[in-house]
mmCIF file of C-alpha atoms in Angstrom:
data_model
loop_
_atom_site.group_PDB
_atom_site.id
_atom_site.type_symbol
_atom_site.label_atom_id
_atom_site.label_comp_id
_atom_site.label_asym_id
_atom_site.label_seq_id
_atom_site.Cartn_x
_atom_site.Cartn_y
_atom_site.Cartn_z
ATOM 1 C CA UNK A 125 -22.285 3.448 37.844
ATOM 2 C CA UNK A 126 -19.416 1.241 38.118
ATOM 3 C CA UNK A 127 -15.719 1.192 36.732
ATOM 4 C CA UNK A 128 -17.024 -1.676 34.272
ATOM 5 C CA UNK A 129 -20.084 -0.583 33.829
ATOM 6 C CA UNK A 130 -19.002 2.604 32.360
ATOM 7 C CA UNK A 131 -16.441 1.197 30.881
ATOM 8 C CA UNK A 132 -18.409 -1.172 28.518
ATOM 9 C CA UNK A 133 -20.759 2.027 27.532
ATOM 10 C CA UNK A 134 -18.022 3.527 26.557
ATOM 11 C CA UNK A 135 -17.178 1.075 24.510
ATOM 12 C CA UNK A 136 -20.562 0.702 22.961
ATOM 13 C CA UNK A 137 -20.267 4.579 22.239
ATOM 14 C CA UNK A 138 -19.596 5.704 18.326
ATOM 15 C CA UNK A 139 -16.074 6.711 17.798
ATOM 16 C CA UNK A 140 -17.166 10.838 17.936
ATOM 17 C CA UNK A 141 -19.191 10.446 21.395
ATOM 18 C CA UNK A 142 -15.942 8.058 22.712
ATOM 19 C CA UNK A 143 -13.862 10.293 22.071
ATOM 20 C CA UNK A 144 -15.813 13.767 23.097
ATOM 21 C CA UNK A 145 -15.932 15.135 19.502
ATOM 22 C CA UNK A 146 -18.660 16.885 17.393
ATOM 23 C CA UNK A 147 -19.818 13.794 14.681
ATOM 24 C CA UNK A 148 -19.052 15.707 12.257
ATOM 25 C CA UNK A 149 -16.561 15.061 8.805
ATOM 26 C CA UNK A 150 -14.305 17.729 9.611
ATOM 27 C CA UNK A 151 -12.315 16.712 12.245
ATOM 28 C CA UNK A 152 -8.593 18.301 13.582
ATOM 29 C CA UNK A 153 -6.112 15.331 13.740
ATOM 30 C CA UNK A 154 -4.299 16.450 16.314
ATOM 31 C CA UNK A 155 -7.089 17.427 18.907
ATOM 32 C CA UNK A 156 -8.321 13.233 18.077
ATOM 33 C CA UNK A 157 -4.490 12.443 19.047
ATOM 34 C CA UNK A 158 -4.611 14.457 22.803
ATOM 35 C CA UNK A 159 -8.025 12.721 23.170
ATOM 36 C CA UNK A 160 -6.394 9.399 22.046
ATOM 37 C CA UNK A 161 -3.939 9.951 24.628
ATOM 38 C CA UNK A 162 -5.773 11.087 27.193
ATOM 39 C CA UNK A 163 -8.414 7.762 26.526
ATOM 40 C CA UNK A 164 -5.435 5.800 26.393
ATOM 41 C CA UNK A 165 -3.992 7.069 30.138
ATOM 42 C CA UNK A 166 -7.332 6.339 31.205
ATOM 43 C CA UNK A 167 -7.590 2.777 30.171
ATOM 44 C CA UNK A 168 -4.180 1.637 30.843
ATOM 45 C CA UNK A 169 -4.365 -2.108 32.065
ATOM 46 C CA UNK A 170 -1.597 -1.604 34.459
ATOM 47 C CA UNK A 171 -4.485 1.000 36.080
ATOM 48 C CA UNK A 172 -6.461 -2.020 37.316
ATOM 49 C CA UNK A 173 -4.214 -4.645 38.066
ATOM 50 C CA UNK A 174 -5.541 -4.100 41.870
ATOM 51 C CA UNK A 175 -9.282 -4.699 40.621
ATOM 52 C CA UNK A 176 -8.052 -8.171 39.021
ATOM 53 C CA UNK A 177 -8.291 -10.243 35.381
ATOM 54 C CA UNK A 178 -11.730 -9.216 35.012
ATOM 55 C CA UNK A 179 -10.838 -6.015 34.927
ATOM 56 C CA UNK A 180 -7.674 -5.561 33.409
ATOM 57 C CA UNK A 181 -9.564 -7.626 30.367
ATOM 58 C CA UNK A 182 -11.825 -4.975 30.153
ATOM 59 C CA UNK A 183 -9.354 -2.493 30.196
ATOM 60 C CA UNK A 184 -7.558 -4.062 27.348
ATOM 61 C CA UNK A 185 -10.599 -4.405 25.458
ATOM 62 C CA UNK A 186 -11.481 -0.647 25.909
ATOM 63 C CA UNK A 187 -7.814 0.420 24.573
ATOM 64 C CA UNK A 188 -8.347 -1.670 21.362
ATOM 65 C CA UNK A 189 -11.587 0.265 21.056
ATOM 66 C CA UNK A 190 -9.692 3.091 21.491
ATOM 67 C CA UNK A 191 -7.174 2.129 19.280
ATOM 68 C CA UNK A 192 -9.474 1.288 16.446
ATOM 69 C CA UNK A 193 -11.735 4.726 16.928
ATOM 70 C CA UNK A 194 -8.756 6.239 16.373
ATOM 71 C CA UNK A 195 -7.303 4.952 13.193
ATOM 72 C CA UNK A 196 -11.246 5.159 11.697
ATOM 73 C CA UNK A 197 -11.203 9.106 12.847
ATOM 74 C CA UNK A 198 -7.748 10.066 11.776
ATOM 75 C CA UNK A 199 -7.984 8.599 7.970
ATOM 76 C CA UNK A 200 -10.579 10.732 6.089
ATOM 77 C CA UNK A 201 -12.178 8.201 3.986
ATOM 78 C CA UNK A 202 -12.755 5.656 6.602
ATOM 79 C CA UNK A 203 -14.211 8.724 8.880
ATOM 80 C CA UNK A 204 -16.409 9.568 5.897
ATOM 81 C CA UNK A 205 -17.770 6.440 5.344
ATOM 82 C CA UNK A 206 -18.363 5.497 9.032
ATOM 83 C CA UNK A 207 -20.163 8.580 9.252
ATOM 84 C CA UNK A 208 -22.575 7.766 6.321
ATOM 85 C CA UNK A 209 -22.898 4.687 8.511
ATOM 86 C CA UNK A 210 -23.906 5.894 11.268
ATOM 87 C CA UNK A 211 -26.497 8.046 9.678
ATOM 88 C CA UNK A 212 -28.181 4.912 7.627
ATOM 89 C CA UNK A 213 -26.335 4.833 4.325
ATOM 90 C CA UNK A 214 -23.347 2.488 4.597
ATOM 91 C CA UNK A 215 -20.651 2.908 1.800
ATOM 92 C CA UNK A 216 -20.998 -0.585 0.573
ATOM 93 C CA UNK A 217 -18.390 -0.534 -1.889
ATOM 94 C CA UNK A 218 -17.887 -3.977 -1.763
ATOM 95 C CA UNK A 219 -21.100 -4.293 -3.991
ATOM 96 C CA UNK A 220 -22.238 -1.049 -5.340
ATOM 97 C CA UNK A 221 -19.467 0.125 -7.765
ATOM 98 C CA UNK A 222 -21.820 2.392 -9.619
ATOM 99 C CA UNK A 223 -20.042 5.286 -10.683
ATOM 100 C CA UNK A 224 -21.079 8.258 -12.818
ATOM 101 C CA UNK A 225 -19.648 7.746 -16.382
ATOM 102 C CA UNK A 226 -17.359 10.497 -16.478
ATOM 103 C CA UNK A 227 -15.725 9.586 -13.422
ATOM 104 C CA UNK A 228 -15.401 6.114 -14.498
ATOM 105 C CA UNK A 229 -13.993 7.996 -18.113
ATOM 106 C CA UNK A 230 -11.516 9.725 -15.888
ATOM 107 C CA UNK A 231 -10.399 6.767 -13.531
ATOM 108 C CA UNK A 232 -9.524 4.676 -17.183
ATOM 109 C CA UNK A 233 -7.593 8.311 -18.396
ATOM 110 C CA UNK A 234 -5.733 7.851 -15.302
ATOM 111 C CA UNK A 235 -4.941 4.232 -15.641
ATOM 112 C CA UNK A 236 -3.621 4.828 -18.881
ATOM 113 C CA UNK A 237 -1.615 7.743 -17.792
ATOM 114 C CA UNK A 238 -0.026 5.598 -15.454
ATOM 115 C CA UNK A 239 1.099 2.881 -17.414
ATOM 116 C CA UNK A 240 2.391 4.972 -20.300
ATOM 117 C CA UNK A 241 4.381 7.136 -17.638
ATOM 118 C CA UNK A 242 8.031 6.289 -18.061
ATOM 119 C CA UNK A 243 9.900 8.663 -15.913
ATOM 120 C CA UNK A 244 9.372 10.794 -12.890
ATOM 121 C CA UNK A 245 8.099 13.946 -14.030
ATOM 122 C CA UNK A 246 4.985 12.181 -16.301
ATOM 123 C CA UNK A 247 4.527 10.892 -12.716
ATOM 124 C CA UNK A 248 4.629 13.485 -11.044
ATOM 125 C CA UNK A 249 2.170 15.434 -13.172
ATOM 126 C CA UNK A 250 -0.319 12.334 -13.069
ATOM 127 C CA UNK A 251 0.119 12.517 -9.257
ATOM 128 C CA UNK A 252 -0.451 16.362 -8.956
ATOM 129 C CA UNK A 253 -3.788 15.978 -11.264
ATOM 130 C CA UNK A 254 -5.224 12.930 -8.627
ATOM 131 C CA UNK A 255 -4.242 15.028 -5.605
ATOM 132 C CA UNK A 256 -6.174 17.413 -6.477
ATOM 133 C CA UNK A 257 -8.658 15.078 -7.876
ATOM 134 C CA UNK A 258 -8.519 13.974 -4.243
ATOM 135 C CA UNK A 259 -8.982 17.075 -1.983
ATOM 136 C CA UNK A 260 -12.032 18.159 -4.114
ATOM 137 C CA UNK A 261 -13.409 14.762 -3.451
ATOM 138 C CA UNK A 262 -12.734 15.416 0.071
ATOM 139 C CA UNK A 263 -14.461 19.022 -0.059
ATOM 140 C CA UNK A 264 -17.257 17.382 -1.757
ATOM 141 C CA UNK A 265 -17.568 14.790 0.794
ATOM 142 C CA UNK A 266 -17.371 17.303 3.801
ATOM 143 C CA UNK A 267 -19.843 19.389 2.130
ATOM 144 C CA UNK A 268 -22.381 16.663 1.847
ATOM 145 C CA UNK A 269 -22.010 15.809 5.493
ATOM 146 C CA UNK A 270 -20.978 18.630 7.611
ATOM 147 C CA UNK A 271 -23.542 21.452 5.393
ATOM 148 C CA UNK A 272 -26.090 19.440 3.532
ATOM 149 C CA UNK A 273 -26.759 16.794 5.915
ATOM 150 C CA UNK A 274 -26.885 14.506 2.419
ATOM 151 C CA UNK A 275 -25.077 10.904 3.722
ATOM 152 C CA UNK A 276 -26.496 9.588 0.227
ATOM 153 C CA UNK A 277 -24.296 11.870 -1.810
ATOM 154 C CA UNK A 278 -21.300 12.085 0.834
ATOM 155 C CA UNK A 279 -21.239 7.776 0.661
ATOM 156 C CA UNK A 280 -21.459 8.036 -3.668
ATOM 157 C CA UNK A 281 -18.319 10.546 -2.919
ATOM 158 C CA UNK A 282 -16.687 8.736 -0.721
ATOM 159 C CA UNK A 283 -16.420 5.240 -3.298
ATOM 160 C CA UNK A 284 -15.063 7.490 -5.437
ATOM 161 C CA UNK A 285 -12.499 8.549 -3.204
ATOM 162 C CA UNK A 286 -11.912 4.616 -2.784
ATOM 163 C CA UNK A 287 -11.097 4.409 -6.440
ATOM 164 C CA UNK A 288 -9.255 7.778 -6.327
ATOM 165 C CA UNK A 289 -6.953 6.172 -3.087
ATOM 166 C CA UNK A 290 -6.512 2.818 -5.487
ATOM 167 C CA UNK A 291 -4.948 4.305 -8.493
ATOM 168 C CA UNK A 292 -2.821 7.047 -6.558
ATOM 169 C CA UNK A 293 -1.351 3.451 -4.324
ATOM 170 C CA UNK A 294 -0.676 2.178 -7.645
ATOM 171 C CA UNK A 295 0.834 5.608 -9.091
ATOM 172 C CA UNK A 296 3.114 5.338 -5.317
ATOM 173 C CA UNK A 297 4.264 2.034 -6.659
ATOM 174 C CA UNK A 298 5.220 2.713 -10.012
ATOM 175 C CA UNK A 299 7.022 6.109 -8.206
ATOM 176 C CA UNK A 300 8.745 3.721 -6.154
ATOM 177 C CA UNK A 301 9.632 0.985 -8.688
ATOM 178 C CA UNK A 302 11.230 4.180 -10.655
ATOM 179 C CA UNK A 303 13.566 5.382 -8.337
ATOM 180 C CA UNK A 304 14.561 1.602 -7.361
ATOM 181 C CA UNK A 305 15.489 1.478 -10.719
ATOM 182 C CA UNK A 306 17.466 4.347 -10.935
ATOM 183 C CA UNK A 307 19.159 3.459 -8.343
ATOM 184 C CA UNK A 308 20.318 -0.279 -9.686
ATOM 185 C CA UNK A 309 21.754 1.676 -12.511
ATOM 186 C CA UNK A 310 23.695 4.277 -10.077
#
C-alpha cells in the first residue's frame, strides 16, 4: 500500500479506529490528545514537500481530519452522538425534540430560575443543580452505550444533554452579564 493510499483509508476511518481507540463513550482526554499529536507529527505537510502538491494536499486534508476527529472525541456530547451514529441511530435533534414531560417540566423550572436570578449566589445554586443535572445525563448516556449496547436510549439522552448544554450557555451569560455589571458600578 502506498503513502496515499493509506493515507485516504485513514481518512475514511471513524474517528475511534483513526485514532487507535476502543469506540467506546468513555474515552480519557488526554490519551485522544498524545494520539492527536502523534497523528498530527505524522501528517505534517512539511513531511511531503519532497513527494510534491499532490501530496502535501493530501496531507493537509488528513490533518483537518485529524483535527475534526479530535474536537468530535474530546467534547462528550458530540462523541455521544457520533457514536449513536455510527451504530444506526443518529441524534437528529434538529427534528425530533421529543422529550419526556418531566424533563421538559424541569428544563421550563430552569428557565424560570434563570430569569428570576438576580445575583450571583441564586446563580450559582441554579448552576450547581444543572451540573449535576449534567453529569447524570452523562452517566446515563455512557451507560446506554458502553454497558447496554442501547444507542436508542443513549441518542434520547444525549438531546437532552443538548437542552441541558443550552440553558447552562445561557445561565454562563447571565453569570457573565452579572459580574460586568458589578464591575461598571466598581
Amino acid at each position: 500500500m502506498t503513502q496515499v493510499q493509506a493515507t485516504e483509508t485513514t481518512l475514511q476511518s471513524d474517528d475511534f479506529a483513526l485514532f487507535g481507540l476502543p469506540r467506546r463513550f468513555a474515552q480519557d482526554p488526554a490519551e485522544i490528545d498524545a494520539r492527536w499529536k502523534a497523528l498530527q507529527r505524522q501528517a505534517h505537510p512539511d513531511r511531503f514537500a519532497s513527494q510534491g502538491e499532490a501530496a502535501q494536499r493530501l496531507a493537509m486534508q488528513w490533518a483537518v481530519r485529524i483535527n475534526e476527529a479530535r474536537q468530535r472525541l474530546l467534547d462528550p456530547v458530540r462523541r455521544a452522538a457520533y457514536l449513536c451514529s455510527l451504530d444506526g441511530f443518529p441524534v437528529r435533534a434538529e427534528d425530533n425534540t421529543a422529550m419526556p414531560p418531566a424533563f421538559l417540566m424541569q428544563q421550563m423550572a430552569w428557565r424560570e430560575a434563570l430569569e428570576d436570578a438576580q445575583d450571583a449566589q441564586a446563580l450559582e445554586a441554579l448552576r450547581a443543580e444543572i451540573e449535576a443535572a449534567r453529569a447524570r445525563t452523562l452517566a446515563a448516556v455512557e451507560q446506554a452505550l458502553d454497558t447496554h449496547h442501547d444507542p436508542k436510549a443513549a441518542a434520547e439522552a444525549v438531546r437532552q444533554l443538548m437542552f441541558i448544554d443550552r440553558i447552562r450557555q445561557a445561565l454562563l451569560q447571565k453569570q457573565h452579564e452579572l459580574a460586568e455589571a458589578r464591575e461598571r458600578r466598581r
